[in-house]
Short mmCIF file of C-alpha atoms in Angstrom, two decimals:
data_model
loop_
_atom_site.label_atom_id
_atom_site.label_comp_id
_atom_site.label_asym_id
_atom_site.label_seq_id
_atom_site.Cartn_x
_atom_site.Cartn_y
_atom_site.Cartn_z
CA UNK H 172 253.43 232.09 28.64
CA UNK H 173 256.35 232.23 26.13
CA UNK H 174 258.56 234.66 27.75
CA UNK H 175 257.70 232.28 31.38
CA UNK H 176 259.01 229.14 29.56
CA UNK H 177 261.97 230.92 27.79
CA UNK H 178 262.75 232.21 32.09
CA UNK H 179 262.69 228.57 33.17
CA UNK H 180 264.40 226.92 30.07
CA UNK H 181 267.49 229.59 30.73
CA UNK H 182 267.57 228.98 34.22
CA UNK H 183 267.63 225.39 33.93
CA UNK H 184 269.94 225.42 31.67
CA UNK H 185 272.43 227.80 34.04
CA UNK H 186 271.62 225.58 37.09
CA UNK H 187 272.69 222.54 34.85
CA UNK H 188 275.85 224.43 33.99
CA UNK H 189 276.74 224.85 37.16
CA UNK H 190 275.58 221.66 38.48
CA UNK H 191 278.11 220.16 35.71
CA UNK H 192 280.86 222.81 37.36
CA UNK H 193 280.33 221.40 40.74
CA UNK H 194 280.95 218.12 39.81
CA UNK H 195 284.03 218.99 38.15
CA UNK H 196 285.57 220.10 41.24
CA UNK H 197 284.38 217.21 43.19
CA UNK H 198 286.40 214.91 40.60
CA UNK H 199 289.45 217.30 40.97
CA UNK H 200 292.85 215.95 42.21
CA UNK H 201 294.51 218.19 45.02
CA UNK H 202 296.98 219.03 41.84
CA UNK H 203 293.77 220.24 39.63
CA UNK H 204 292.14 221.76 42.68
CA UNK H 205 294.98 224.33 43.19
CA UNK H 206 295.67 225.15 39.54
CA UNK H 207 291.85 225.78 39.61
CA UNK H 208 292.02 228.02 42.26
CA UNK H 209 294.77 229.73 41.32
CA UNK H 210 293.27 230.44 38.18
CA UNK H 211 289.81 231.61 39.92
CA UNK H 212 292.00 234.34 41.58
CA UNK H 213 293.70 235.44 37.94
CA UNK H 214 289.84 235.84 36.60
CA UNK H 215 288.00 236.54 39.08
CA UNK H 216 288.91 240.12 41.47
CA UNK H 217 287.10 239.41 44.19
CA UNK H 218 288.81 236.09 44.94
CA UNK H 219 291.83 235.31 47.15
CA UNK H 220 293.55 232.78 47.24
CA UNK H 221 295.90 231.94 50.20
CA UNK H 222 298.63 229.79 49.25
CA UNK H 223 299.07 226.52 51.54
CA UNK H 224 301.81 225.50 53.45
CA UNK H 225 302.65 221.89 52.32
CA UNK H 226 304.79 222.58 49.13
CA UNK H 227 308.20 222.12 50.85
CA UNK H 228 306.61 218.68 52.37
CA UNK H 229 310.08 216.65 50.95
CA UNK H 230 309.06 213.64 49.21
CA UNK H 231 310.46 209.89 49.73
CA UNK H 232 312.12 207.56 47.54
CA UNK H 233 309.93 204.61 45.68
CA UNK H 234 312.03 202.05 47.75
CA UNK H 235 310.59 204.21 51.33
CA UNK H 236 307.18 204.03 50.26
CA UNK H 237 306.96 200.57 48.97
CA UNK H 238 308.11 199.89 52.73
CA UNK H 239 305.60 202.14 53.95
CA UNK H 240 302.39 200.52 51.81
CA UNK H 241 304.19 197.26 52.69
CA UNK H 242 303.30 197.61 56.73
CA UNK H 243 307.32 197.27 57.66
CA UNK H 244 307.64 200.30 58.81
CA UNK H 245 305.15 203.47 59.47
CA UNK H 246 305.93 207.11 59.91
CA UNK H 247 303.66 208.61 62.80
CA UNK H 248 305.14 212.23 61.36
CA UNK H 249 303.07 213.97 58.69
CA UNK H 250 305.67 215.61 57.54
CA UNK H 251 306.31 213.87 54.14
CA UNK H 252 302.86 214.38 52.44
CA UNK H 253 304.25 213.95 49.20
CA UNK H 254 305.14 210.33 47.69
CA UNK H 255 308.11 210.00 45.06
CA UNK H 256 307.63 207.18 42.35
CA UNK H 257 311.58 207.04 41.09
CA UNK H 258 313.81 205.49 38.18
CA UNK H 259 311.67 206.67 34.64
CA UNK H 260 311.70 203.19 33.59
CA UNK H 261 309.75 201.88 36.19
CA UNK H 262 307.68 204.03 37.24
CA UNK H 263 304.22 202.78 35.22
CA UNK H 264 305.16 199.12 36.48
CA UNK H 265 306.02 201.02 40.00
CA UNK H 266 302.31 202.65 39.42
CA UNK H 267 300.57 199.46 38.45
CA UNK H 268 301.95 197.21 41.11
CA UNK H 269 301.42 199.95 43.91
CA UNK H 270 297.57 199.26 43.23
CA UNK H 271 297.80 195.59 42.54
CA UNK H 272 300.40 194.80 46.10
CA UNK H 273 297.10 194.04 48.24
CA UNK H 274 295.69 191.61 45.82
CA UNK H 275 296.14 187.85 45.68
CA UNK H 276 298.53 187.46 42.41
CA UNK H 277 299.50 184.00 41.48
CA UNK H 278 302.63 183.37 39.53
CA UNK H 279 300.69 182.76 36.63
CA UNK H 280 298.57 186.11 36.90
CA UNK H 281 302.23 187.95 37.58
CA UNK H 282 303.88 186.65 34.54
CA UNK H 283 300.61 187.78 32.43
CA UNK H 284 300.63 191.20 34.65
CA UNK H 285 304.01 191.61 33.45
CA UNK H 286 303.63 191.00 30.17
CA UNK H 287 300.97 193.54 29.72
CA UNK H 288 302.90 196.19 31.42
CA UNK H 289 305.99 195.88 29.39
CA UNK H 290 303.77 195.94 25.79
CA UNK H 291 302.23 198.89 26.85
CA UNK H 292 302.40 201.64 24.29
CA UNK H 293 303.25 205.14 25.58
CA UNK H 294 299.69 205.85 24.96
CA UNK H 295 298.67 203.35 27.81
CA UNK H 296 297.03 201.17 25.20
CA UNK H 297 297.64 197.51 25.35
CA UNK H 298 297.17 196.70 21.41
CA UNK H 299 298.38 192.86 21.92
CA UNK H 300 295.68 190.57 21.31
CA UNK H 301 294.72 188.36 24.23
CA UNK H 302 294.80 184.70 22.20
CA UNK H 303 298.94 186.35 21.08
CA UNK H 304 299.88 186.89 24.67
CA UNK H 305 298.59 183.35 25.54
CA UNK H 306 300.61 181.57 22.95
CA UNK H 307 303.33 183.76 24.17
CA UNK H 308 303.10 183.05 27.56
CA UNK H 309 301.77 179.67 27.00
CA UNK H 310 298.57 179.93 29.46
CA UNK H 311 294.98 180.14 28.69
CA UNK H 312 293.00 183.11 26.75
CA UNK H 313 290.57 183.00 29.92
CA UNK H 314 293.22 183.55 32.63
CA UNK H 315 294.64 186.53 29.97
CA UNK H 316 291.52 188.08 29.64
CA UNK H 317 291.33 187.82 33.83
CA UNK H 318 293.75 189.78 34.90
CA UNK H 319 292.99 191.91 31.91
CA UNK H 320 289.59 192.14 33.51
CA UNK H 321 291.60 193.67 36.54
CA UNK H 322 294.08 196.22 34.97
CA UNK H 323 291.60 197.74 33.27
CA UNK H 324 290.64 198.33 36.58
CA UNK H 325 293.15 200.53 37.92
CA UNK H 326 294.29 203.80 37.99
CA UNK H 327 294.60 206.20 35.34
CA UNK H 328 290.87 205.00 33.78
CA UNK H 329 291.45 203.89 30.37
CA UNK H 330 294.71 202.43 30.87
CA UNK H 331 295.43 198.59 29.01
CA UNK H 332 292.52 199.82 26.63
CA UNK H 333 293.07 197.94 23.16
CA UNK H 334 292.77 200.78 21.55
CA UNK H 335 290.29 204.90 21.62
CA UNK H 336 287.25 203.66 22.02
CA UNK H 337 287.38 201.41 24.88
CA UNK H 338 289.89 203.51 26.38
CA UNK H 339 287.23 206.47 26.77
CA UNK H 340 284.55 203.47 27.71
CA UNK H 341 286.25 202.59 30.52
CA UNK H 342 286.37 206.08 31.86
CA UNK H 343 282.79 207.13 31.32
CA UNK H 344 281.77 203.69 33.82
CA UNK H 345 279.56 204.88 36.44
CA UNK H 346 278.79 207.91 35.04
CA UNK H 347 275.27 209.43 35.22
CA UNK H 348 274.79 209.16 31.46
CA UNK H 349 277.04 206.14 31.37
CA UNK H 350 274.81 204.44 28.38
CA UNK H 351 274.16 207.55 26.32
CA UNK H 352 277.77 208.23 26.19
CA UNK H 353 278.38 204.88 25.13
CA UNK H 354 276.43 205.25 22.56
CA UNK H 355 277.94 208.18 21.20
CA UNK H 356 282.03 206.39 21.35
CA UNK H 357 280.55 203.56 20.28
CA UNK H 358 279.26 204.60 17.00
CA UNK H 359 279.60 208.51 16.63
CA UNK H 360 283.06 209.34 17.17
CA UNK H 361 283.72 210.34 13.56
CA UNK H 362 280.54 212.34 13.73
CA UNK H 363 282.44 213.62 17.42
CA UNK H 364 285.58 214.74 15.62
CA UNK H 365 283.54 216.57 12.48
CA UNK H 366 281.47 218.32 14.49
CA UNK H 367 277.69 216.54 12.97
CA UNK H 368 275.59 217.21 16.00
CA UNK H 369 272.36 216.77 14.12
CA UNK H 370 273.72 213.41 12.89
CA UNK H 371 273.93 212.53 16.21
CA UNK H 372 271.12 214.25 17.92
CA UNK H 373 268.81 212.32 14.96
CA UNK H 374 270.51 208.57 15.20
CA UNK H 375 270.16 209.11 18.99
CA UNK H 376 266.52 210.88 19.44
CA UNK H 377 268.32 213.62 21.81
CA UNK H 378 268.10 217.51 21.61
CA UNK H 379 271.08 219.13 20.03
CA UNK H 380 271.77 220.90 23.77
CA UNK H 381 271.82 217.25 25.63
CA UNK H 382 274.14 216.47 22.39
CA UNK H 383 276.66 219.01 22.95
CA UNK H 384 276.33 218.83 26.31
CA UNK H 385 277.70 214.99 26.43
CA UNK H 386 280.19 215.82 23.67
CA UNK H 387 281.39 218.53 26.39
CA UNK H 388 282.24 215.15 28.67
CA UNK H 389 283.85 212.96 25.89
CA UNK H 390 286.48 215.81 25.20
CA UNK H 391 287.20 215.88 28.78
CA UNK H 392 288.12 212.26 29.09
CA UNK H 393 291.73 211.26 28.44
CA UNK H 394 292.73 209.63 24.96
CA UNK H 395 296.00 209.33 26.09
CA UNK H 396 295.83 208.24 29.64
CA UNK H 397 299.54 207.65 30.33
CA UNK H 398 300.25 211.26 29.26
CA UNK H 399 302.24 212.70 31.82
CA UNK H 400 303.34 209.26 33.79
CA UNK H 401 307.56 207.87 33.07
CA UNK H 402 309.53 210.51 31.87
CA UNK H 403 312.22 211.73 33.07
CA UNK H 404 310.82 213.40 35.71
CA UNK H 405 309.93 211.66 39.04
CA UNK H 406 306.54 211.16 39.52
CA UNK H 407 304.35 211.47 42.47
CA UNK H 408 301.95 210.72 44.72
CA UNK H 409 300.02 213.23 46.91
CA UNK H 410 297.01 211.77 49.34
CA UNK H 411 294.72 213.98 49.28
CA UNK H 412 292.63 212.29 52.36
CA UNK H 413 294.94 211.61 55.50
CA UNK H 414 293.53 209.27 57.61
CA UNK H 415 295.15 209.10 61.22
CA UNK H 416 294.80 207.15 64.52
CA UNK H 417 295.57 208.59 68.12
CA UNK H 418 294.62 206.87 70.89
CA UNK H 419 291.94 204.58 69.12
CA UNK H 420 290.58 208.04 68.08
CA UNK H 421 289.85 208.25 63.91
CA UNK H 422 290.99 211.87 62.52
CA UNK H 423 289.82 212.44 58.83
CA UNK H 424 291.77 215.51 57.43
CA UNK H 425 291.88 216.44 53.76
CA UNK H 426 295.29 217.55 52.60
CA UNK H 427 294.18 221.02 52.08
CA UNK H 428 297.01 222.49 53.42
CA UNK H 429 298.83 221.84 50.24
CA UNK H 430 296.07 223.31 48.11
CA UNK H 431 295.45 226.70 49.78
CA UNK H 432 292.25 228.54 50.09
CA UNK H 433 289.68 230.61 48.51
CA UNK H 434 288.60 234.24 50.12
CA UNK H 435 286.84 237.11 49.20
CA UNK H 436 288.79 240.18 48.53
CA UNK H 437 287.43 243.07 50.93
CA UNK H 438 288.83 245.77 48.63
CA UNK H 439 286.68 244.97 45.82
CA UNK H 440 283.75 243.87 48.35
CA UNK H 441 283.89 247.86 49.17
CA UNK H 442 283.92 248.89 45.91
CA UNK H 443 281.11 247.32 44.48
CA UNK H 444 279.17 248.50 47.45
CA UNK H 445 280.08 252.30 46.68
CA UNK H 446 280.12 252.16 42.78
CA UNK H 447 277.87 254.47 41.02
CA UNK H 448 277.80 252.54 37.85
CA UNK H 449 275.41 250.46 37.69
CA UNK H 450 277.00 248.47 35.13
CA UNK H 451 280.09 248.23 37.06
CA UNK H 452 278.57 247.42 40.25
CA UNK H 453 276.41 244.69 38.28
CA UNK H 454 280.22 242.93 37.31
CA UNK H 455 281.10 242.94 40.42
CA UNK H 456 278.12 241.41 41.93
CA UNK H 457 278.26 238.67 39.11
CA UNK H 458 282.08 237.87 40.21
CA UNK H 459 281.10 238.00 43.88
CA UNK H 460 278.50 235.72 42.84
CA UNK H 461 280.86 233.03 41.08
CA UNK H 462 283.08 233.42 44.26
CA UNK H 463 280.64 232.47 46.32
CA UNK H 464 279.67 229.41 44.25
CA UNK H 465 283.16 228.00 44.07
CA UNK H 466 283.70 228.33 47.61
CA UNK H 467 280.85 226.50 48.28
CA UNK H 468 281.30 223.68 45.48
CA UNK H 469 284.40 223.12 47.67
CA UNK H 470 283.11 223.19 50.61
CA UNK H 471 280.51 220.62 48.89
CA UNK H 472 283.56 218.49 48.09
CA UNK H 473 285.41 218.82 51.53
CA UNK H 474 282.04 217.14 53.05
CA UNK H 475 281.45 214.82 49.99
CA UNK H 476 284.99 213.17 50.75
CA UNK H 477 284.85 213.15 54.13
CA UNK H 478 281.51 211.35 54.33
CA UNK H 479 282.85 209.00 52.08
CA UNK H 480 285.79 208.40 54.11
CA UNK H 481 283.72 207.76 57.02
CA UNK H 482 281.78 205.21 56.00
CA UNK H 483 285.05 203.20 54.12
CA UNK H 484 286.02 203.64 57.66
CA UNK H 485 283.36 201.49 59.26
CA UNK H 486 283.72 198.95 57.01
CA UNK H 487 287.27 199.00 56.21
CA UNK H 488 289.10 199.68 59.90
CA UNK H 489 291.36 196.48 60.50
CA UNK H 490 291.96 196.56 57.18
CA UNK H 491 293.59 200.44 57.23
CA UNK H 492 294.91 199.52 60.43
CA UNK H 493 297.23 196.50 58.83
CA UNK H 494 295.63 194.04 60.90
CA UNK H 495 292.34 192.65 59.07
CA UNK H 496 291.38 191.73 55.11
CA UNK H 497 290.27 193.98 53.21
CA UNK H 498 286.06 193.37 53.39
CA UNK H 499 283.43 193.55 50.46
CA UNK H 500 282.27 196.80 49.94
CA UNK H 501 280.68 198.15 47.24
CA UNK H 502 280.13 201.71 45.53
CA UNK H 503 276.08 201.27 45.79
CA UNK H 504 276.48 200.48 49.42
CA UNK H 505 278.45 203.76 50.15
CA UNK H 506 276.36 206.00 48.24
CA UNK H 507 273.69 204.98 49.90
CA UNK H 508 275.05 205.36 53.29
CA UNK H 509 276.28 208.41 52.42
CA UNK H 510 272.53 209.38 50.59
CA UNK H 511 274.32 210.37 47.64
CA UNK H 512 274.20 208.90 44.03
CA UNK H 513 276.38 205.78 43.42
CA UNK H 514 278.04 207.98 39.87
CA UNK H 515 278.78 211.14 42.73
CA UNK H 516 280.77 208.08 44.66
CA UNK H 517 282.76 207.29 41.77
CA UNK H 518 283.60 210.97 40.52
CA UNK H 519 284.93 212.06 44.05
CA UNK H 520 286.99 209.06 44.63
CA UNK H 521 288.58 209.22 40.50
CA UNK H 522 292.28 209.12 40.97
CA UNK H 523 292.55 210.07 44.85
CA UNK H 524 294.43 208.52 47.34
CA UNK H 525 293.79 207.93 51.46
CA UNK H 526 296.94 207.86 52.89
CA UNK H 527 295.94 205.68 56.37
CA UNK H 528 297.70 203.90 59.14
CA UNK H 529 298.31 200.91 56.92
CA UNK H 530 299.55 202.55 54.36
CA UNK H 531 298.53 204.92 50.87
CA UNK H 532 295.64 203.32 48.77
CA UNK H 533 293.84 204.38 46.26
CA UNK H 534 290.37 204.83 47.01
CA UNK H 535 289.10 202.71 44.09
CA UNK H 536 291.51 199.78 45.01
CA UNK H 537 289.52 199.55 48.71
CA UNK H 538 286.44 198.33 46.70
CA UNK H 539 285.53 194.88 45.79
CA UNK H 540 282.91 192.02 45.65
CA UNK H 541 281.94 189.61 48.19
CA UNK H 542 280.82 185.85 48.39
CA UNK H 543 277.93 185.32 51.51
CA UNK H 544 279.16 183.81 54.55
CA UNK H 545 278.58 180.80 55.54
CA UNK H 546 277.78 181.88 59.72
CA UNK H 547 275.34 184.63 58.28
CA UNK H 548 277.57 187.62 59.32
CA UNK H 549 277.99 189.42 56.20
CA UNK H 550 280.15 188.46 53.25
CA UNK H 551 283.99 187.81 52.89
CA UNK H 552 285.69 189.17 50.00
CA UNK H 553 286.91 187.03 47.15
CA UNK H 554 290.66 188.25 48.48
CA UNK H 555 289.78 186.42 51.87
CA UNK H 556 288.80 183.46 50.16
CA UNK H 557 291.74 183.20 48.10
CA UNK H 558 294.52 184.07 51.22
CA UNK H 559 292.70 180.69 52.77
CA UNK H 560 292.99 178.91 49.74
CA UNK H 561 296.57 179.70 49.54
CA UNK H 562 297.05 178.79 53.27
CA UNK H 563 295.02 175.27 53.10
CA UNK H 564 297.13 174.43 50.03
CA UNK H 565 300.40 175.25 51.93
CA UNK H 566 299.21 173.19 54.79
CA UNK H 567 297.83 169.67 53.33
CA UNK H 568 299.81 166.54 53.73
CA UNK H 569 302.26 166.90 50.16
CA UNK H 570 301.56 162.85 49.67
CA UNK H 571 297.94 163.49 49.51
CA UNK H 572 297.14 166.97 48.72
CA UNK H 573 293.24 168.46 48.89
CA UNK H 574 291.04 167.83 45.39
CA UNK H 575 288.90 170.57 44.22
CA UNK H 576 285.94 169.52 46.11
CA UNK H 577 287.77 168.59 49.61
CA UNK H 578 289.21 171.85 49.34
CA UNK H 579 285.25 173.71 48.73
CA UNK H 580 284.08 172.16 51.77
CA UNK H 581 287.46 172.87 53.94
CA UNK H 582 286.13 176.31 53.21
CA UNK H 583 282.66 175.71 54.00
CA UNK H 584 283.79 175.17 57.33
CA UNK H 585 286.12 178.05 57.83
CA UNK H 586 282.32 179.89 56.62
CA UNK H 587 283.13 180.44 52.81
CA UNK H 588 280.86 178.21 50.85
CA UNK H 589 282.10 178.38 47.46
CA UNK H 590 281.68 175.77 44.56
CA UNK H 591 284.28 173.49 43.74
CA UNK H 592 284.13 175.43 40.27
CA UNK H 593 284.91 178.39 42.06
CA UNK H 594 287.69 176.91 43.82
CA UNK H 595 289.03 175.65 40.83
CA UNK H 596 289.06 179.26 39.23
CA UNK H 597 290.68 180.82 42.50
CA UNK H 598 293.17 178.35 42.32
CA UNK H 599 294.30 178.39 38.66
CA UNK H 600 294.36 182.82 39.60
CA UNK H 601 296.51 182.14 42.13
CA UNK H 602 298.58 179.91 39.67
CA UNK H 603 298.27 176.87 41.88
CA UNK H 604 298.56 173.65 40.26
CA UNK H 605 295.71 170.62 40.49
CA UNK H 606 295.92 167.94 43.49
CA UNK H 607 297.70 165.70 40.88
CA UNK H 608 300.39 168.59 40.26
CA UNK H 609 301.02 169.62 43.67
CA UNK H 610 301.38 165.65 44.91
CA UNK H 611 304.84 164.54 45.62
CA UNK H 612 306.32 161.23 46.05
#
């Protein structure tokens, strides 16, 4: 009975190793994913890997692409794969306003966005207290700590953290052991750092393995997450799902032909079938074994993306198409759809971009919450609501402009019931002022 149980604990504990593996490469960039490979082929014999053809793909100035996400002009040529983020000094506000161009941002929320960006530290911590930047800025703490709410937000996690710990908070979100690893930056991260797994494994009633095993995650988050981004060196962009539309026909490609592919090398194939040695033939049948696994982690992740893909597609089309809002959709709703778990939605879409008709998004920016309709057709996302707001404030009669409550029910009827509150809030986001402000003469 011992040596059965010591069988089943080792092979659980392999199959969670390379469960842990696969999901790795699912959260890979197209960048990672080729390094990754390459590196396979270095350790491994019996893989090849086939270069891809897309490194020449010549990439296009910052002022091209911010056309390009801006709908003024598309390319129908995939030639230019590759995105170009120019001038050093701008490049993290280049980065940051990329993600934030298809959001509603009042003058108010710009001046605060702007703020932030420009007191970030090279570490991509934001260390000025909210209540300083309001007296600064001379707004409210609550509309600071709103579009705070939002940059934290974007793209790379952990960025406008105040400081390590929520920094590697904000990247462990959505994770399967989201609160455990919490815990653990929340009050362990000296014990982290000196290596007191017991410590740790008593304060938080886990086995030293599950212990180690979340530590593994922690050091694989980013303490530094602008590392890398402004520079010198251009940065850039590289989609790695391109989403195209022929005819009123949908084509969902991933960019592999940048990243190459994985083989198996015949050669070695041969000779592990002909070696005497059993201890050589048992190497090669462990490599060829690995090999295997890879290739079909991803394979895994080729089909993981795509399904994902496909189902932003049904609810997103107008919207990638540059003719429609961008709808309320959630990560719950896709995982679901796509009968996977809501934390394997959120790894596989970490830092990718769909480059679609409309232009390049990140995936994570085509997510967001929705208010119920008021015709019973769904919900409208809060970005709809606001791009009414905006356009029933532009239109009222200057001499007697909408109150708070006129303007809730003007909205009712266009079938967004929201609260005068509510209204209130959207408006002071969108840094418009109250009826009294806005009348004139």
């Amino acid at each position: 009975m011992e040596i059965k149980a010591g069988i089943s604990l080792q092979t659980k504990q392999v199959l969670s190793q390379l469960q842990v593996e696969s999901l790795n490469i699912l959260a890979m960039s197209m960048t990672e994913l080729k390094d990754f490979m390459q590196n396979e082929e270095i350790e491994n014999p019996l893989v090849e890997f086939t270069a891809g053809q897309g490194e020449e793909a010549a990439p296009v100035t910052y002022k091209e692409t911010e056309r390009f996400y801006n709908g003024t002009e598309r390319e129908d040529s995939r030639e230019n794969e590759l995105y170009e983020i120019e001038d050093s000094e701008k490049s993290i506000e280049d980065l940051v306003n990329m993600q934030l161009h298809w959001k509603q941002i009042g003058d108010t929320e710009r001046k605060i966005v702007d703020f932030c960006v420009q007191s970030l530290e090279q570490s991509g911590y934001l260390l000025v207290p909210p209540q300083e930047i309001a007296e600064r800025l001379n707004v409210s703490k609550e509309q600071v700590e709103n579009v705070l709410v939002m940059l934290k937000e974007l793209e790379p996690q952990g960025i406008f953290a105040s400081g390590l710990e929520e920094c590697l908070m904000l990247q462990v979100q959505g994770m399967d052991e989201e609160e455990k690893l919490s815990r653990m930056i929340n009050d362990h991260l000296q014990d982290i750092a000196e290596g007191k797994i017991s410590t740790i494994s008593r304060a938080l009633k886990l086995s030293s393995a599950e212990v180690r095993k979340l530590i593994h995650i922690i050091k694989e988050l980013n303490p530094r997450p602008l590392n890398g981004v402004g520079g010198e060196k251009a940065q850039y962009i590289l989609p790695d799902v391109l989403l195209s539309n022929q005819d009123g026909q949908w084509n969902i490609e991933l960019n592999d032909k940048w990243t190459g592919s994985l083989g198996i090398n015949d050669y070695y194939i041969h000779m592990m079938e002909t070696a005497q040695d059993q201890e050589l033939k048992s190497y090669f049948e462990n490599k060829l074994r690995r090999a295997r696994f890879i290739m079909n982690a991803i394979e895994q992740r080729r089909e993981t993306l795509t399904g994902i893909t496909r189902e932003i597609l049904k609810r997103q089309e107008p919207y990638l198409l540059g003719k429609g809002q961008l709808k309320p959709m959630t990560l719950e709703e896709i995982a679901d759809a796509v009968e996977i778990h809501k934390s394997t939605v959120s790894r596989a879409i970490r830092d990718k971009y769909l480059r679609a008709p409309s232009g390049c998004f990140l995936f994570r920016s085509l997510f967001t919450t929705g208010i119920p309709s008021g015709d019973g057709n769904g919900d409208v996302s809060r970005n709809a609501v606001k791009a009414k707001l905006k356009e029933l404030v532009a239109a009222e009669d200057k001499k007697k402009p909408w109150s708070d409550e006129q303007l809730a029910g003007l909205l009712q009827d266009a079938g967004m019931p929201i609260s005068r509150r509510t209204v209130a809030k959207y408006r002071m986001e969108l840094g418009i002022g109250g009826a009294f402000q806005r009348k004139e003469g």
